[in-house]
Amino acid sequence: MGKLRQTALILGEGPTEFYYFKSLCDEFKRITIRPDSPKHTNLKELEAKIEEGISLGYNHIFCIIDMDTKEKEPERSQYQRLKTKYGIPINKPKKGIYCEIEFFETHRCTELFFLYYFRYTSRPYESQDALLKDLNQSVEYRKTTDFFRKCKGLHSFLREMEDIS
């Protein structure tokens, strides 16, 4: 009989999240990041990716959700329905499927996490501009595809900059 293994799928929704988690693949070889290219997905696409992950046998699916696109209707209620639908684990023992789906909501917090690489702050940020200004005092960070590609792995870049400061 085959050996059971724990598997996880990270579904990143926004470009910042995609580039950060994708850069973790350099250090953690067993991580799978989808989609393979960064973009803001719609909820139907996200649900299809969740269903695909379940059918492929992943035990855990982590959905990193960019909440700035979920502030208004109808996105907000559609997202709440999706969270409710996957709020309990998918358990189909006859098919050998057991999967827990977790949603992690980001709203300016991805860049706040980056700021924590360099210093602690308890400052509340009402806008991403103020947060990015503080982050740029510690490291040159740009929320652009060019920056993400040129830094050769966002996680490694942040760790290197942390060591320098």
JSON list of N, CA and C in Angstrom, two decimals, residues 110-149:
[
{"chain": "A", "resi": 110, "resn": "THR", "atom": "N", "xyz": [0.13, 42.40, 3.35]},
{"chain": "A", "resi": 110, "resn": "THR", "atom": "CA", "xyz": [1.30, 41.76, 2.75]},
{"chain": "A", "resi": 110, "resn": "THR", "atom": "C", "xyz": [2.49, 42.70, 2.83]},
{"chain": "A", "resi": 111, "resn": "GLU", "atom": "N", "xyz": [2.30, 43.95, 2.45]},
{"chain": "A", "resi": 111, "resn": "GLU", "atom": "CA", "xyz": [3.39, 44.91, 2.56]},
{"chain": "A", "resi": 111, "resn": "GLU", "atom": "C", "xyz": [3.73, 45.22, 4.01]},
{"chain": "A", "resi": 112, "resn": "LEU", "atom": "N", "xyz": [2.74, 45.18, 4.91]},
{"chain": "A", "resi": 112, "resn": "LEU", "atom": "CA", "xyz": [3.02, 45.37, 6.34]},
{"chain": "A", "resi": 112, "resn": "LEU", "atom": "C", "xyz": [3.92, 44.24, 6.83]},
{"chain": "A", "resi": 113, "resn": "PHE", "atom": "N", "xyz": [3.66, 43.04, 6.38]},
{"chain": "A", "resi": 113, "resn": "PHE", "atom": "CA", "xyz": [4.51, 41.90, 6.70]},
{"chain": "A", "resi": 113, "resn": "PHE", "atom": "C", "xyz": [5.94, 42.16, 6.22]},
{"chain": "A", "resi": 114, "resn": "PHE", "atom": "N", "xyz": [6.08, 42.73, 5.03]},
{"chain": "A", "resi": 114, "resn": "PHE", "atom": "CA", "xyz": [7.41, 43.06, 4.52]},
{"chain": "A", "resi": 114, "resn": "PHE", "atom": "C", "xyz": [8.08, 44.10, 5.42]},
{"chain": "A", "resi": 115, "resn": "LEU", "atom": "N", "xyz": [7.32, 45.09, 5.88]},
{"chain": "A", "resi": 115, "resn": "LEU", "atom": "CA", "xyz": [7.87, 46.11, 6.77]},
{"chain": "A", "resi": 115, "resn": "LEU", "atom": "C", "xyz": [8.40, 45.48, 8.05]},
{"chain": "A", "resi": 116, "resn": "TYR", "atom": "N", "xyz": [7.73, 44.44, 8.53]},
{"chain": "A", "resi": 116, "resn": "TYR", "atom": "CA", "xyz": [8.18, 43.75, 9.75]},
{"chain": "A", "resi": 116, "resn": "TYR", "atom": "C", "xyz": [9.54, 43.10, 9.58]},
{"chain": "A", "resi": 117, "resn": "TYR", "atom": "N", "xyz": [9.97, 42.86, 8.36]},
{"chain": "A", "resi": 117, "resn": "TYR", "atom": "CA", "xyz": [11.32, 42.36, 8.14]},
{"chain": "A", "resi": 117, "resn": "TYR", "atom": "C", "xyz": [12.34, 43.35, 8.71]},
{"chain": "A", "resi": 118, "resn": "PHE", "atom": "N", "xyz": [11.98, 44.62, 8.69]},
{"chain": "A", "resi": 118, "resn": "PHE", "atom": "CA", "xyz": [12.94, 45.67, 9.01]},
{"chain": "A", "resi": 118, "resn": "PHE", "atom": "C", "xyz": [12.70, 46.36, 10.34]},
{"chain": "A", "resi": 119, "resn": "ARG", "atom": "N", "xyz": [11.45, 46.44, 10.76]},
{"chain": "A", "resi": 119, "resn": "ARG", "atom": "CA", "xyz": [11.18, 47.09, 12.03]},
{"chain": "A", "resi": 119, "resn": "ARG", "atom": "C", "xyz": [9.77, 46.74, 12.49]},
{"chain": "A", "resi": 120, "resn": "TYR", "atom": "N", "xyz": [9.58, 46.86, 13.80]},
{"chain": "A", "resi": 120, "resn": "TYR", "atom": "CA", "xyz": [8.26, 46.66, 14.37]},
{"chain": "A", "resi": 120, "resn": "TYR", "atom": "C", "xyz": [7.50, 47.98, 14.31]},
{"chain": "A", "resi": 121, "resn": "THR", "atom": "N", "xyz": [6.24, 47.89, 14.01]},
{"chain": "A", "resi": 121, "resn": "THR", "atom": "CA", "xyz": [5.39, 49.08, 14.05]},
{"chain": "A", "resi": 121, "resn": "THR", "atom": "C", "xyz": [3.99, 48.66, 14.48]},
{"chain": "A", "resi": 122, "resn": "SER", "atom": "N", "xyz": [3.35, 49.51, 15.24]},
{"chain": "A", "resi": 122, "resn": "SER", "atom": "CA", "xyz": [1.94, 49.28, 15.58]},
{"chain": "A", "resi": 122, "resn": "SER", "atom": "C", "xyz": [1.07, 50.35, 14.94]},
{"chain": "A", "resi": 123, "resn": "ARG", "atom": "N", "xyz": [1.68, 51.12, 14.05]},
{"chain": "A", "resi": 123, "resn": "ARG", "atom": "CA", "xyz": [0.96, 52.20, 13.38]},
{"chain": "A", "resi": 123, "resn": "ARG", "atom": "C", "xyz": [-0.17, 51.65, 12.52]},
{"chain": "A", "resi": 124, "resn": "PRO", "atom": "N", "xyz": [-1.36, 52.19, 12.65]},
{"chain": "A", "resi": 124, "resn": "PRO", "atom": "CA", "xyz": [-2.44, 51.78, 11.74]},
{"chain": "A", "resi": 124, "resn": "PRO", "atom": "C", "xyz": [-2.27, 52.50, 10.40]},
{"chain": "A", "resi": 125, "resn": "TYR", "atom": "N", "xyz": [-2.45, 51.80, 9.32]},
{"chain": "A", "resi": 125, "resn": "TYR", "atom": "CA", "xyz": [-2.31, 52.38, 7.99]},
{"chain": "A", "resi": 125, "resn": "TYR", "atom": "C", "xyz": [-3.68, 52.44, 7.34]},
{"chain": "A", "resi": 126, "resn": "GLU", "atom": "N", "xyz": [-4.11, 53.65, 7.05]},
{"chain": "A", "resi": 126, "resn": "GLU", "atom": "CA", "xyz": [-5.40, 53.86, 6.41]},
{"chain": "A", "resi": 126, "resn": "GLU", "atom": "C", "xyz": [-5.31, 53.70, 4.90]},
{"chain": "A", "resi": 127, "resn": "SER", "atom": "N", "xyz": [-4.09, 53.82, 4.38]},
{"chain": "A", "resi": 127, "resn": "SER", "atom": "CA", "xyz": [-3.92, 53.67, 2.93]},
{"chain": "A", "resi": 127, "resn": "SER", "atom": "C", "xyz": [-2.63, 52.92, 2.66]},
{"chain": "A", "resi": 128, "resn": "GLN", "atom": "N", "xyz": [-2.60, 52.29, 1.52]},
{"chain": "A", "resi": 128, "resn": "GLN", "atom": "CA", "xyz": [-1.40, 51.57, 1.15]},
{"chain": "A", "resi": 128, "resn": "GLN", "atom": "C", "xyz": [-0.25, 52.54, 0.83]},
{"chain": "A", "resi": 129, "resn": "ASP", "atom": "N", "xyz": [-0.57, 53.74, 0.38]},
{"chain": "A", "resi": 129, "resn": "ASP", "atom": "CA", "xyz": [0.47, 54.72, 0.07]},
{"chain": "A", "resi": 129, "resn": "ASP", "atom": "C", "xyz": [1.32, 55.04, 1.30]},
{"chain": "A", "resi": 130, "resn": "ALA", "atom": "N", "xyz": [0.67, 55.25, 2.45]},
{"chain": "A", "resi": 130, "resn": "ALA", "atom": "CA", "xyz": [1.40, 55.55, 3.69]},
{"chain": "A", "resi": 130, "resn": "ALA", "atom": "C", "xyz": [2.28, 54.36, 4.09]},
{"chain": "A", "resi": 131, "resn": "LEU", "atom": "N", "xyz": [1.74, 53.17, 3.96]},
{"chain": "A", "resi": 131, "resn": "LEU", "atom": "CA", "xyz": [2.51, 51.97, 4.28]},
{"chain": "A", "resi": 131, "resn": "LEU", "atom": "C", "xyz": [3.72, 51.82, 3.36]},
{"chain": "A", "resi": 132, "resn": "LEU", "atom": "N", "xyz": [3.51, 52.01, 2.06]},
{"chain": "A", "resi": 132, "resn": "LEU", "atom": "CA", "xyz": [4.61, 51.90, 1.11]},
{"chain": "A", "resi": 132, "resn": "LEU", "atom": "C", "xyz": [5.68, 52.96, 1.36]},
{"chain": "A", "resi": 133, "resn": "LYS", "atom": "N", "xyz": [5.27, 54.14, 1.78]},
{"chain": "A", "resi": 133, "resn": "LYS", "atom": "CA", "xyz": [6.23, 55.20, 2.10]},
{"chain": "A", "resi": 133, "resn": "LYS", "atom": "C", "xyz": [7.13, 54.75, 3.25]},
{"chain": "A", "resi": 134, "resn": "ASP", "atom": "N", "xyz": [6.54, 54.18, 4.31]},
{"chain": "A", "resi": 134, "resn": "ASP", "atom": "CA", "xyz": [7.34, 53.69, 5.44]},
{"chain": "A", "resi": 134, "resn": "ASP", "atom": "C", "xyz": [8.23, 52.52, 5.03]},
{"chain": "A", "resi": 135, "resn": "LEU", "atom": "N", "xyz": [7.71, 51.63, 4.23]},
{"chain": "A", "resi": 135, "resn": "LEU", "atom": "CA", "xyz": [8.50, 50.49, 3.77]},
{"chain": "A", "resi": 135, "resn": "LEU", "atom": "C", "xyz": [9.70, 50.98, 2.95]},
{"chain": "A", "resi": 136, "resn": "ASN", "atom": "N", "xyz": [9.48, 51.98, 2.12]},
{"chain": "A", "resi": 136, "resn": "ASN", "atom": "CA", "xyz": [10.57, 52.50, 1.28]},
{"chain": "A", "resi": 136, "resn": "ASN", "atom": "C", "xyz": [11.63, 53.25, 2.06]},
{"chain": "A", "resi": 137, "resn": "GLN", "atom": "N", "xyz": [11.38, 53.58, 3.31]},
{"chain": "A", "resi": 137, "resn": "GLN", "atom": "CA", "xyz": [12.42, 54.15, 4.15]},
{"chain": "A", "resi": 137, "resn": "GLN", "atom": "C", "xyz": [13.45, 53.08, 4.54]},
{"chain": "A", "resi": 138, "resn": "SER", "atom": "N", "xyz": [13.03, 51.82, 4.49]},
{"chain": "A", "resi": 138, "resn": "SER", "atom": "CA", "xyz": [13.93, 50.72, 4.85]},
{"chain": "A", "resi": 138, "resn": "SER", "atom": "C", "xyz": [14.51, 50.00, 3.64]},
{"chain": "A", "resi": 139, "resn": "VAL", "atom": "N", "xyz": [13.75, 49.94, 2.57]},
{"chain": "A", "resi": 139, "resn": "VAL", "atom": "CA", "xyz": [14.18, 49.20, 1.39]},
{"chain": "A", "resi": 139, "resn": "VAL", "atom": "C", "xyz": [13.47, 49.78, 0.17]},
{"chain": "A", "resi": 140, "resn": "GLU", "atom": "N", "xyz": [14.14, 49.75, -0.96]},
{"chain": "A", "resi": 140, "resn": "GLU", "atom": "CA", "xyz": [13.49, 50.24, -2.18]},
{"chain": "A", "resi": 140, "resn": "GLU", "atom": "C", "xyz": [12.54, 49.15, -2.68]},
{"chain": "A", "resi": 141, "resn": "TYR", "atom": "N", "xyz": [11.27, 49.38, -2.45]},
{"chain": "A", "resi": 141, "resn": "TYR", "atom": "CA", "xyz": [10.23, 48.42, -2.82]},
{"chain": "A", "resi": 141, "resn": "TYR", "atom": "C", "xyz": [9.26, 49.10, -3.77]},
{"chain": "A", "resi": 142, "resn": "ARG", "atom": "N", "xyz": [8.99, 48.46, -4.87]},
{"chain": "A", "resi": 142, "resn": "ARG", "atom": "CA", "xyz": [8.02, 48.98, -5.83]},
{"chain": "A", "resi": 142, "resn": "ARG", "atom": "C", "xyz": [7.01, 47.88, -6.12]},
{"chain": "A", "resi": 143, "resn": "LYS", "atom": "N", "xyz": [5.77, 48.24, -6.13]},
{"chain": "A", "resi": 143, "resn": "LYS", "atom": "CA", "xyz": [4.71, 47.26, -6.38]},
{"chain": "A", "resi": 143, "resn": "LYS", "atom": "C", "xyz": [4.45, 47.21, -7.89]},
{"chain": "A", "resi": 144, "resn": "THR", "atom": "N", "xyz": [5.48, 46.74, -8.62]},
{"chain": "A", "resi": 144, "resn": "THR", "atom": "CA", "xyz": [5.38, 46.62, -10.07]},
{"chain": "A", "resi": 144, "resn": "THR", "atom": "C", "xyz": [5.93, 45.27, -10.50]},
{"chain": "A", "resi": 145, "resn": "THR", "atom": "N", "xyz": [5.44, 44.80, -11.62]},
{"chain": "A", "resi": 145, "resn": "THR", "atom": "CA", "xyz": [5.92, 43.53, -12.15]},
{"chain": "A", "resi": 145, "resn": "THR", "atom": "C", "xyz": [7.41, 43.59, -12.44]},
{"chain": "A", "resi": 146, "resn": "ASP", "atom": "N", "xyz": [7.89, 44.72, -12.97]},
{"chain": "A", "resi": 146, "resn": "ASP", "atom": "CA", "xyz": [9.33, 44.87, -13.24]},
{"chain": "A", "resi": 146, "resn": "ASP", "atom": "C", "xyz": [10.15, 44.69, -11.97]},
{"chain": "A", "resi": 147, "resn": "PHE", "atom": "N", "xyz": [9.73, 45.33, -10.89]},
{"chain": "A", "resi": 147, "resn": "PHE", "atom": "CA", "xyz": [10.46, 45.20, -9.63]},
{"chain": "A", "resi": 147, "resn": "PHE", "atom": "C", "xyz": [10.48, 43.75, -9.17]},
{"chain": "A", "resi": 148, "resn": "PHE", "atom": "N", "xyz": [9.32, 43.09, -9.19]},
{"chain": "A", "resi": 148, "resn": "PHE", "atom": "CA", "xyz": [9.24, 41.71, -8.72]},
{"chain": "A", "resi": 148, "resn": "PHE", "atom": "C", "xyz": [10.14, 40.79, -9.54]},
{"chain": "A", "resi": 149, "resn": "ARG", "atom": "N", "xyz": [10.19, 41.01, -10.83]},
{"chain": "A", "resi": 149, "resn": "ARG", "atom": "CA", "xyz": [11.03, 40.17, -11.69]},
{"chain": "A", "resi": 149, "resn": "ARG", "atom": "C", "xyz": [12.52, 40.45, -11.50]}
]
